[in-house]
GROMACS .gro file of N, CA and C in nm:
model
  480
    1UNK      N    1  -0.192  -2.785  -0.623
    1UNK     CA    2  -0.197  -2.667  -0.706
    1UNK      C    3  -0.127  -2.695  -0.840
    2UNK      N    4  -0.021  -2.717  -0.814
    2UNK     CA    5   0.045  -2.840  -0.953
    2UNK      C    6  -0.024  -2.903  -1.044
    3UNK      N    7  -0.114  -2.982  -0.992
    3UNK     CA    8  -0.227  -3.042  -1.084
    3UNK      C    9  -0.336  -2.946  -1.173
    4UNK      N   10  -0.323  -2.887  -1.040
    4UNK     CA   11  -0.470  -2.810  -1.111
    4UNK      C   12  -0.399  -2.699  -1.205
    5UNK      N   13  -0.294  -2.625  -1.232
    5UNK     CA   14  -0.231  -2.556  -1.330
    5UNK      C   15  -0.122  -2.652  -1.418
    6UNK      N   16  -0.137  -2.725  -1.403
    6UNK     CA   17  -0.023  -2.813  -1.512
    6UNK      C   18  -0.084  -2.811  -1.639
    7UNK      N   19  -0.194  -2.862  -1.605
    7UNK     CA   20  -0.274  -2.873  -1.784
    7UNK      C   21  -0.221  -2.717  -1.784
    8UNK      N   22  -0.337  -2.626  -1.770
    8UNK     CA   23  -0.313  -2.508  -1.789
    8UNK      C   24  -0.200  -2.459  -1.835
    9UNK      N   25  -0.089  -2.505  -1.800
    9UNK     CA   26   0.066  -2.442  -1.849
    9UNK      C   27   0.098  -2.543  -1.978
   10UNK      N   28   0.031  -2.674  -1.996
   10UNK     CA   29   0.023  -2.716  -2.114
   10UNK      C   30  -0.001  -2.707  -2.243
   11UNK      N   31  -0.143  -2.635  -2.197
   11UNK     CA   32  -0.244  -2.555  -2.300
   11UNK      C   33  -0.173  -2.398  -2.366
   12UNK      N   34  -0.129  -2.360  -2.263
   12UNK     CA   35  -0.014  -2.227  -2.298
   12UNK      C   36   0.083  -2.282  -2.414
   13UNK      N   37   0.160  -2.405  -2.364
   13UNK     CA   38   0.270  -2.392  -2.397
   13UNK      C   39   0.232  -2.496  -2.558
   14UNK      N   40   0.126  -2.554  -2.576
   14UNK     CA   41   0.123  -2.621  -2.716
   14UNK      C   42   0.073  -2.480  -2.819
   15UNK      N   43   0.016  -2.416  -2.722
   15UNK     CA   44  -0.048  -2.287  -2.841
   15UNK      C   45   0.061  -2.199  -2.876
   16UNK      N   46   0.157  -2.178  -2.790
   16UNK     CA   47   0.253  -2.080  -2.799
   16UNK      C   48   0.378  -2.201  -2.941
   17UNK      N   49   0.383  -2.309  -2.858
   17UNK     CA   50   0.507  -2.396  -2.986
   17UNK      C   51   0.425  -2.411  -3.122
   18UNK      N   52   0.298  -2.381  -3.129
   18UNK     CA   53   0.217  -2.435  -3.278
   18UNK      C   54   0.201  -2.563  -3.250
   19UNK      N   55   0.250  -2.691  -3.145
   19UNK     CA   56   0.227  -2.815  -3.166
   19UNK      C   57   0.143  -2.919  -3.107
   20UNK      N   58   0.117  -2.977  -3.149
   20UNK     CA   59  -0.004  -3.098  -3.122
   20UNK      C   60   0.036  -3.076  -2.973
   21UNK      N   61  -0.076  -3.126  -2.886
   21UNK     CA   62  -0.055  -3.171  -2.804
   21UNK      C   63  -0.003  -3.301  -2.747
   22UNK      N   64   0.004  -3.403  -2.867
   22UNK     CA   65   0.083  -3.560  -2.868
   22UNK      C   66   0.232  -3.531  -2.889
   23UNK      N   67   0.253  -3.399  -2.956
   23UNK     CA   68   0.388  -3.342  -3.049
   23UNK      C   69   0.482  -3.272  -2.931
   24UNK      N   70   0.363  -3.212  -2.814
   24UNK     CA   71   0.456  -3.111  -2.801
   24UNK      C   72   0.585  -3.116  -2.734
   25UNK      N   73   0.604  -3.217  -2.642
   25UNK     CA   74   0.756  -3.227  -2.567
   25UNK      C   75   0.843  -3.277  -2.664
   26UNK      N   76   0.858  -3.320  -2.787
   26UNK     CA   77   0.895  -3.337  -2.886
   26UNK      C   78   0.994  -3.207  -2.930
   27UNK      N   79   1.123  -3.200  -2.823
   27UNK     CA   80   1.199  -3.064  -2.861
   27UNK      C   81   1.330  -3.090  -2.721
   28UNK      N   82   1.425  -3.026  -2.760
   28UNK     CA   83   1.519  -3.028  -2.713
   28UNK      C   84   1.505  -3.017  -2.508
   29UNK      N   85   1.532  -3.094  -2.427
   29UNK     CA   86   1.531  -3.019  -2.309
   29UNK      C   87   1.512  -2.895  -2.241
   30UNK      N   88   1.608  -2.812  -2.293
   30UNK     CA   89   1.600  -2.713  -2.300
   30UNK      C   90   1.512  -2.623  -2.330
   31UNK      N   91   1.479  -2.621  -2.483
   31UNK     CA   92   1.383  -2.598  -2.531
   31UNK      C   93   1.220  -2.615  -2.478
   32UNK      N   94   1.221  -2.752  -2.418
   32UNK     CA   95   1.096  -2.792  -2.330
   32UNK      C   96   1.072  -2.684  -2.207
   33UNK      N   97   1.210  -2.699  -2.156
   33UNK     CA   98   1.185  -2.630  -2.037
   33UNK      C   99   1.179  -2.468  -1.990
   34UNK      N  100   1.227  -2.427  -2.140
   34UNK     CA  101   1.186  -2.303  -2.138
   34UNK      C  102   1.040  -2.252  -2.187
   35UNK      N  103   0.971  -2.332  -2.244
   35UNK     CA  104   0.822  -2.270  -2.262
   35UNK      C  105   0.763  -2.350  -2.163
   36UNK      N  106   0.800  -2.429  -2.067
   36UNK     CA  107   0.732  -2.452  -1.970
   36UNK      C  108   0.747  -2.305  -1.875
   37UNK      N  109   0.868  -2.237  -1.861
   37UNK     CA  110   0.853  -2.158  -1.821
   37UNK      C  111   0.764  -2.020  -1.841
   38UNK      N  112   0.805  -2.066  -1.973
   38UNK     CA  113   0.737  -1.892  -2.041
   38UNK      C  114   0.596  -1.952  -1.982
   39UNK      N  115   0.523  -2.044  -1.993
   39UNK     CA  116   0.403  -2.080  -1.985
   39UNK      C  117   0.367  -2.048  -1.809
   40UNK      N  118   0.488  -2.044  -1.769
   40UNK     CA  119   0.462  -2.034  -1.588
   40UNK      C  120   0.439  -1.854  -1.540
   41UNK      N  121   0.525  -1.796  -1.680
   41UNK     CA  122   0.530  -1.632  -1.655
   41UNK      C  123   0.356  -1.575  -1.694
   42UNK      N  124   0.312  -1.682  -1.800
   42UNK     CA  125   0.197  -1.603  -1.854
   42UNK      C  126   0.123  -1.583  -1.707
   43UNK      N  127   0.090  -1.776  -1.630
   43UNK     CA  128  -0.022  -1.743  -1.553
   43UNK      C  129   0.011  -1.676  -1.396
   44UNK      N  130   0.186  -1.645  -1.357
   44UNK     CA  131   0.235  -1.559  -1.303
   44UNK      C  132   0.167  -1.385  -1.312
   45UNK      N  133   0.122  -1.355  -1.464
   45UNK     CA  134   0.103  -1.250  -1.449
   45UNK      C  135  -0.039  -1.239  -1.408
   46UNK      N  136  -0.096  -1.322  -1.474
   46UNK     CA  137  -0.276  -1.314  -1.438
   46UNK      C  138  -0.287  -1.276  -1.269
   47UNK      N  139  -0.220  -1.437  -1.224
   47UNK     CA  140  -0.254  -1.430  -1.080
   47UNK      C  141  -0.213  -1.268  -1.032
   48UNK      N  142  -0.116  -1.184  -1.053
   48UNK     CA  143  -0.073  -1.056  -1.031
   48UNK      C  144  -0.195  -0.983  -1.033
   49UNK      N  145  -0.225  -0.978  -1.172
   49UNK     CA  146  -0.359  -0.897  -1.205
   49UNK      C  147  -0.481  -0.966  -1.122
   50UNK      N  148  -0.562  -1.060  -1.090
   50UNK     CA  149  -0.618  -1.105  -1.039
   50UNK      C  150  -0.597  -1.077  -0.857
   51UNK      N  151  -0.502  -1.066  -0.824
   51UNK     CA  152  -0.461  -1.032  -0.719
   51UNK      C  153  -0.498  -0.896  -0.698
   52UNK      N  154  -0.453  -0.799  -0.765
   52UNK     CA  155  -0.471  -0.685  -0.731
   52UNK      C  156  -0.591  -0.637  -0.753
   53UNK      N  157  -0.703  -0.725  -0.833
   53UNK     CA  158  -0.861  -0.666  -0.856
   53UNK      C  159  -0.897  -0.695  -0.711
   54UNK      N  160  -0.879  -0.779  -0.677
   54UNK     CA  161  -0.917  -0.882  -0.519
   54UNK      C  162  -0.880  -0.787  -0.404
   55UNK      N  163  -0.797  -0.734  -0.440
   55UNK     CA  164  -0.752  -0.597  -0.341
   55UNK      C  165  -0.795  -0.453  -0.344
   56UNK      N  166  -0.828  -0.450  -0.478
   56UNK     CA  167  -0.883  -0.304  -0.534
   56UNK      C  168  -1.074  -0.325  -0.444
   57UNK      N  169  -1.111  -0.469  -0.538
   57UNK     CA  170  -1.256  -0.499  -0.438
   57UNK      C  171  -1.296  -0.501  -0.288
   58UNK      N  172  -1.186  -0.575  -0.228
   58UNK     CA  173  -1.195  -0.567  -0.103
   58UNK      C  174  -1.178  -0.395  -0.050
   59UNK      N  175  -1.103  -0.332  -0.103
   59UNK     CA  176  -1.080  -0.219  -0.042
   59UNK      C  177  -1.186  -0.134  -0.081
   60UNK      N  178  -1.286  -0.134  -0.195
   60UNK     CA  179  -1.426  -0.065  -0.225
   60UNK      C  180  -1.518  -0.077  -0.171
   61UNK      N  181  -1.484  -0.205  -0.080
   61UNK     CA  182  -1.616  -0.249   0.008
   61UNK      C  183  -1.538  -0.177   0.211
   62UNK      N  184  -1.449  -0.132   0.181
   62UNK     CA  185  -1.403  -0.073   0.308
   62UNK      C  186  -1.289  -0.143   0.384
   63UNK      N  187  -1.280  -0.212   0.315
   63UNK     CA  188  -1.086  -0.321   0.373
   63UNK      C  189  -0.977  -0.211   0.406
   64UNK      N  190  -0.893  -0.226   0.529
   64UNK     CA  191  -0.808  -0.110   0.541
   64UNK      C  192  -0.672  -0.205   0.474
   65UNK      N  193  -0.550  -0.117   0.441
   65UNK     CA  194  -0.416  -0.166   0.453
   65UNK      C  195  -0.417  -0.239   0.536
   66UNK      N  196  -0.421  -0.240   0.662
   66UNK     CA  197  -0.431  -0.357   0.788
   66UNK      C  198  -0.499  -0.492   0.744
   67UNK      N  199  -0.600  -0.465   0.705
   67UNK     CA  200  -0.649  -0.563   0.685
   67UNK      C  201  -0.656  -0.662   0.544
   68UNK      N  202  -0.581  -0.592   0.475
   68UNK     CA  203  -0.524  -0.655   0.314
   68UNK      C  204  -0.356  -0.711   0.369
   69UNK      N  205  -0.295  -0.656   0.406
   69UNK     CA  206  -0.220  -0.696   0.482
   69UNK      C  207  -0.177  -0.827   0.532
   70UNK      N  208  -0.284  -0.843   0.643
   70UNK     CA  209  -0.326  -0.926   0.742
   70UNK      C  210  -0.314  -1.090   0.615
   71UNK      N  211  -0.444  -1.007   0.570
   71UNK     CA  212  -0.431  -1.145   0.487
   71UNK      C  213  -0.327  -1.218   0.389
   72UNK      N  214  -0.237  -1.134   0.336
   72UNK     CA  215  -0.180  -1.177   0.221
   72UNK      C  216  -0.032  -1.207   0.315
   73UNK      N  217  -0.021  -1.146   0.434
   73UNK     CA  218   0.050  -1.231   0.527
   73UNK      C  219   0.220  -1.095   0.538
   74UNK      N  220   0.155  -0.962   0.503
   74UNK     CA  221   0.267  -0.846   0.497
   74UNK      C  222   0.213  -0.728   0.603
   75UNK      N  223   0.297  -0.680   0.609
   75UNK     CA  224   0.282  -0.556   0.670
   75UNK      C  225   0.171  -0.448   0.645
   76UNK      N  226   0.118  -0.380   0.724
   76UNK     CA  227  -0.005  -0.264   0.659
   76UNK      C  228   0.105  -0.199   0.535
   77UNK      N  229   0.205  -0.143   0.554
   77UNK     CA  230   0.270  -0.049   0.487
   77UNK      C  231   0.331  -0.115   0.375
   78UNK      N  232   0.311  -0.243   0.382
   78UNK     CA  233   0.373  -0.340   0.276
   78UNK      C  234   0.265  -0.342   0.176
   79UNK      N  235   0.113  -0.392   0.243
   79UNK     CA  236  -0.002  -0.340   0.153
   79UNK      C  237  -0.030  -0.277   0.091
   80UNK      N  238   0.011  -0.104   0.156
   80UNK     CA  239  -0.002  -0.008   0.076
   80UNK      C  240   0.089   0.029  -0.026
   81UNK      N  241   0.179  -0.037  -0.009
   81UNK     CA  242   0.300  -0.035  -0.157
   81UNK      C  243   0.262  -0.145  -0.235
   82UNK      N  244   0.211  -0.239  -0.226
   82UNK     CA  245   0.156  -0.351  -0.301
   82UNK      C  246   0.081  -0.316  -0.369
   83UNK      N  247  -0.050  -0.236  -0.380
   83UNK     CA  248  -0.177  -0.203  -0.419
   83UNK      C  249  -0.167  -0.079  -0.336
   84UNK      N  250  -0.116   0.013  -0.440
   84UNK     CA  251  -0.138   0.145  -0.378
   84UNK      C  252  -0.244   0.196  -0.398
   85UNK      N  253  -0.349   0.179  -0.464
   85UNK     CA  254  -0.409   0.240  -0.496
   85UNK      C  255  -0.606   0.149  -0.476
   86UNK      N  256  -0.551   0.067  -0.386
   86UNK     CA  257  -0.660  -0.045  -0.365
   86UNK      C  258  -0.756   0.062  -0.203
   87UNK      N  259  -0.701   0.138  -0.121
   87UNK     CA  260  -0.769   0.162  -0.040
   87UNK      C  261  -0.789   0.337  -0.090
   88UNK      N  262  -0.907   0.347  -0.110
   88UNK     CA  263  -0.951   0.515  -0.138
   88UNK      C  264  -0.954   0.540   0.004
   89UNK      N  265  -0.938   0.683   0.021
   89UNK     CA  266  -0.922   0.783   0.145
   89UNK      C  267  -0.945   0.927   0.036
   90UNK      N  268  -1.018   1.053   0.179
   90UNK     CA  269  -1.031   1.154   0.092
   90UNK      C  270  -0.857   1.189   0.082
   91UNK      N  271  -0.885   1.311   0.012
   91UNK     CA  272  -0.787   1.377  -0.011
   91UNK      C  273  -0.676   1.417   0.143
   92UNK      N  274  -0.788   1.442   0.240
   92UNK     CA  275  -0.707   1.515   0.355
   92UNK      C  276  -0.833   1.495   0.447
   93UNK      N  277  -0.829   1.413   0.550
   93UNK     CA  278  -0.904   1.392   0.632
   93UNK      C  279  -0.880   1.408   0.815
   94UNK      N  280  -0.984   1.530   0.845
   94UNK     CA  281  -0.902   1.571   1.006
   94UNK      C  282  -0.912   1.500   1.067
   95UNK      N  283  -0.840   1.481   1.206
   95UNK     CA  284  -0.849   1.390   1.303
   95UNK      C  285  -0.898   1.465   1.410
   96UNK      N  286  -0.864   1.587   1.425
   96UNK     CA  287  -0.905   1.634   1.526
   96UNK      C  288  -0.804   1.756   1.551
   97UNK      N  289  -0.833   1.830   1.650
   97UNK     CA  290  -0.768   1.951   1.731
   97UNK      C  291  -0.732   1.951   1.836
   98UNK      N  292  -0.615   2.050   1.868
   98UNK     CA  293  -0.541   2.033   2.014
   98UNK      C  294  -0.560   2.135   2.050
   99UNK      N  295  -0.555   2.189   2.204
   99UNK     CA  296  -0.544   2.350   2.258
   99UNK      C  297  -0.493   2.304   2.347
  100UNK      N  298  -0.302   2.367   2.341
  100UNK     CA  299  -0.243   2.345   2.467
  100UNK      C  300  -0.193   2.457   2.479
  101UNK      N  301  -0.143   2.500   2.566
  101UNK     CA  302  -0.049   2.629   2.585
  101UNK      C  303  -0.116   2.769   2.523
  102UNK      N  304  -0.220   2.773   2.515
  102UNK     CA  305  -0.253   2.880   2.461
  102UNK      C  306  -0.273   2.880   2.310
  103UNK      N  307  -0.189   2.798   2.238
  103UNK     CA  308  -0.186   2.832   2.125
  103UNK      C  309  -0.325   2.638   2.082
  104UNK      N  310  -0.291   2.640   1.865
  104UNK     CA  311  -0.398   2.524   1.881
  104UNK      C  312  -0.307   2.477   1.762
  105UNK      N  313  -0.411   2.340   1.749
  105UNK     CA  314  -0.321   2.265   1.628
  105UNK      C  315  -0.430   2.143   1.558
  106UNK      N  316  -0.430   2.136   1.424
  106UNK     CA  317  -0.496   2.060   1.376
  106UNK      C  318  -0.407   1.965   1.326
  107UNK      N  319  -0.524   1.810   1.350
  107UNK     CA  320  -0.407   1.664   1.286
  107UNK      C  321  -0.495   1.640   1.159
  108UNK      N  322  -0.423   1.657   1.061
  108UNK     CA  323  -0.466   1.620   0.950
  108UNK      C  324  -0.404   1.457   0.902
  109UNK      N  325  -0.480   1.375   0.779
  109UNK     CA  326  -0.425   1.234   0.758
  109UNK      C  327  -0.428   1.288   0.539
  110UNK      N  328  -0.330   1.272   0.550
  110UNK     CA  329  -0.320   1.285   0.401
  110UNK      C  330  -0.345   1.169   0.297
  111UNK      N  331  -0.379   1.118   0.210
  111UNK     CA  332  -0.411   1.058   0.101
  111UNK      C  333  -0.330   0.957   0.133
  112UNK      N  334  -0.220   0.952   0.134
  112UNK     CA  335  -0.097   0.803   0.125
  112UNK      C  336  -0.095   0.747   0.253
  113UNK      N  337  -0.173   0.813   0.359
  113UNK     CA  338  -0.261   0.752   0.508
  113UNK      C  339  -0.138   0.809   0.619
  114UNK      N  340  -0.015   0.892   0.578
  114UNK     CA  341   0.086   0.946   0.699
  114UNK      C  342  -0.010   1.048   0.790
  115UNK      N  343   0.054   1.115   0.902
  115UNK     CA  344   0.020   1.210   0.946
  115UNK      C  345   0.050   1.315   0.944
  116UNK      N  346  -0.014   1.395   1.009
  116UNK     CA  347   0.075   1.540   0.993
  116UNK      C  348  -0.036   1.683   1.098
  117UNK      N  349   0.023   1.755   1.062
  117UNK     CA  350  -0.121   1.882   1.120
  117UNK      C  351   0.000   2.040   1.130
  118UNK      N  352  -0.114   2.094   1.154
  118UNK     CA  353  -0.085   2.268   1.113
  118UNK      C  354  -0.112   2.342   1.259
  119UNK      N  355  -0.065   2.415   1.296
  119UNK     CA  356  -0.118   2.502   1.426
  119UNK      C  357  -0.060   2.667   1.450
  120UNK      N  358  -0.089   2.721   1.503
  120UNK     CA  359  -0.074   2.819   1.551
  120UNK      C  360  -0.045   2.823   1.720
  121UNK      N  361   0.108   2.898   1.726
  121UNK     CA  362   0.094   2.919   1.891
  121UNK      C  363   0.057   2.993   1.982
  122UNK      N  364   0.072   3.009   2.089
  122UNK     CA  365   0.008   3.116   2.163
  122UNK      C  366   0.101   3.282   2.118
  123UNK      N  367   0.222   3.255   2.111
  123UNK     CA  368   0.304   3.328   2.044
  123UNK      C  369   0.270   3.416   1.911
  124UNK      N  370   0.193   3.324   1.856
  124UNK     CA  371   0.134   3.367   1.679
  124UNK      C  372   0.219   3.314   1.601
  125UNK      N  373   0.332   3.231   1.627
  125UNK     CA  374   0.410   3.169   1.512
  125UNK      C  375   0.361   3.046   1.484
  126UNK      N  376   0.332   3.005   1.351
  126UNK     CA  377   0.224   2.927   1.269
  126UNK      C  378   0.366   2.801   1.228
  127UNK      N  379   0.329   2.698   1.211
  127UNK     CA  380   0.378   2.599   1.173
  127UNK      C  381   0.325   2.467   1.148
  128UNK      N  382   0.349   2.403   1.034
  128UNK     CA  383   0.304   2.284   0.971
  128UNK      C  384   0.410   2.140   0.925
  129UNK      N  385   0.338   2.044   0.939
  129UNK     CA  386   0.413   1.946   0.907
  129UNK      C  387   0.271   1.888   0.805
  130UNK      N  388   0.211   1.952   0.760
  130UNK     CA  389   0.105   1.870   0.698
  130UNK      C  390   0.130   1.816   0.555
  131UNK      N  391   0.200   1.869   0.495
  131UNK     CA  392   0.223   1.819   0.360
  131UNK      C  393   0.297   1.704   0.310
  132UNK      N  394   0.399   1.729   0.428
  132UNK     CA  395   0.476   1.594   0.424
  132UNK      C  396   0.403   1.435   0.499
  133UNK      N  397   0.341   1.461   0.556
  133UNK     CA  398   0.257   1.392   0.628
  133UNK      C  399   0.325   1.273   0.684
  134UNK      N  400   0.466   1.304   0.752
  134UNK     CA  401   0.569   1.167   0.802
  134UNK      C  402   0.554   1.096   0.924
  135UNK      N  403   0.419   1.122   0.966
  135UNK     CA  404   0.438   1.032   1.076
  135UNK      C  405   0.310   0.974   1.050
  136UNK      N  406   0.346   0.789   1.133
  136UNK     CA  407   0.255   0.699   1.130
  136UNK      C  408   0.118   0.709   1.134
  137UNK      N  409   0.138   0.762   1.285
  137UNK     CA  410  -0.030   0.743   1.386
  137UNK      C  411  -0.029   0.905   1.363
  138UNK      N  412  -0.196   0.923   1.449
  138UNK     CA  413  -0.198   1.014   1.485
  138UNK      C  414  -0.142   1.103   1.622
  139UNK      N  415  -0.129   0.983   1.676
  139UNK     CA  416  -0.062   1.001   1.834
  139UNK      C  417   0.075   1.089   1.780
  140UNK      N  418   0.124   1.026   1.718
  140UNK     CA  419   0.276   1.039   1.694
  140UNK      C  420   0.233   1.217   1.642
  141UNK      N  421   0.155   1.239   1.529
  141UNK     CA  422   0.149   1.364   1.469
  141UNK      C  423   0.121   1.474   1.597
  142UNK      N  424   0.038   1.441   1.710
  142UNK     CA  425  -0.019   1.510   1.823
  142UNK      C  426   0.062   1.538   1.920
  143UNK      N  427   0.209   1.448   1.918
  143UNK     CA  428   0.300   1.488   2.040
  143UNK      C  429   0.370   1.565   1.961
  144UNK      N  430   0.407   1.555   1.824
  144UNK     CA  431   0.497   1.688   1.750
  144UNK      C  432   0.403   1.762   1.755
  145UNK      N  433   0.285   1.806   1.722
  145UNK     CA  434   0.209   1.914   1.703
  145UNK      C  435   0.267   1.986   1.903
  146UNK      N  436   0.228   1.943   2.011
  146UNK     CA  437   0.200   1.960   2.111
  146UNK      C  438   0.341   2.033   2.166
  147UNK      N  439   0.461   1.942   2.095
  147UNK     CA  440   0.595   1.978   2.128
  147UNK      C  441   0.619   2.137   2.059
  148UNK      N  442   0.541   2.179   1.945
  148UNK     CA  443   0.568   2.303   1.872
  148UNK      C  444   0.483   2.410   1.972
  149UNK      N  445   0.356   2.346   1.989
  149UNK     CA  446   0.304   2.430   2.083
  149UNK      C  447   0.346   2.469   2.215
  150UNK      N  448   0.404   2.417   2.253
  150UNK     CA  449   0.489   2.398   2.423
  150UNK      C  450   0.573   2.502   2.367
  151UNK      N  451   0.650   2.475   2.285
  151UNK     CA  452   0.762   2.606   2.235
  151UNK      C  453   0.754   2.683   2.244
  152UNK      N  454   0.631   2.719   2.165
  152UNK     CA  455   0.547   2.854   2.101
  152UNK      C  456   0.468   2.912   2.209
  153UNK      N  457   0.470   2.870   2.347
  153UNK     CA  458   0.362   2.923   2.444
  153UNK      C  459   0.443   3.059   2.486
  154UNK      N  460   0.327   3.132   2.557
  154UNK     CA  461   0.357   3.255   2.636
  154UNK      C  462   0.400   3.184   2.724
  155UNK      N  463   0.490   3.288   2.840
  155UNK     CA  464   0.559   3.297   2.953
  155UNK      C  465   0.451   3.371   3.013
  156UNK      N  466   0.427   3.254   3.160
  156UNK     CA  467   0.308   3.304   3.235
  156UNK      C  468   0.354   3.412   3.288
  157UNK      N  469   0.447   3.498   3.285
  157UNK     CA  470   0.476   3.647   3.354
  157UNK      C  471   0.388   3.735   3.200
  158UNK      N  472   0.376   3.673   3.087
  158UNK     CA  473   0.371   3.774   2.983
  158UNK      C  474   0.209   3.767   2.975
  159UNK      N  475   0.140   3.654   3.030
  159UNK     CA  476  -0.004   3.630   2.995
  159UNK      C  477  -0.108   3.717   3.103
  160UNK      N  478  -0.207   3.815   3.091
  160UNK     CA  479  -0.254   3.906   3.135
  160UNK      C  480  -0.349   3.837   3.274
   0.00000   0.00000   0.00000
């Protein structure tokens, strides 16, 4: 990889000093070795930018966080802080509904991919975690949803 970007950081670094390319190490140590660097930041940034089109593409064609992830050798959640903005999702997408205890509950998945959901109990007291959307899975959103509903149930002496 050395080889194949060395010229390249060469070509940077004679255009950036003004000097020949026979001329250009023709400068203090120091001096050398700092536009070798600067020359290492330019194609540092490309690869950045180049990186993240590669992620923005893959994810237009249907790549999850998991699977951008996977590859670049990080975490799903590491992905999605990497290229936040590489996997589209709607706005608020359901997962589904619960009916336990009488009362019900919807799992919603919010935009930044957490969980969350809204329900009503058998009781009639309404409660949501959807906005914050802090949990992982949906599993995870469905045993809090389930735990509010268990709360919120009638007392089988009160149910007709």
């Amino acid at each position: 990889m050395y080889d194949a970007l060395n010229s390249l950081a060469s070509a940077i670094r004679a255009r950036e000093t003004g000097l020949s390319a026979d001329r250009m190490w023709d400068a203090s140590p120091v001096e050398v070795a700092l536009s070798v660097l600067a020359a290492w930041k330019v194609m540092d940034g490309e690869v950045k930018r180049l990186t993240e089109r590669a992620a923005v593409t893959a994810g237009s064609y249907g790549a999850s966080y998991e699977q951008l992830g996977a590859v670049w050798g990080i975490t799903r959640q590491g992905a999605r802080k990497k290229w936040p903005d590489a996997v589209s999702r709607p706005a608020s997408a359901k997962a589904g509904a619960l009916a336990l205890f009488g009362g019900t509950a919807e799992l919603v998945q919010s935009s930044s991919g957490g969980w969350g959901w809204t329900g009503r109990g058998a009781d009639g007291a309404s409660g949501t975690v959807a906005e914050r959307a802090p949990y992982a899975t949906a599993e995870e959103a469905a045993a809090h949803a389930g735990a509010f509903l268990k709360e919120h149930a009638l007392d089988s002496d009160d149910q007709p």
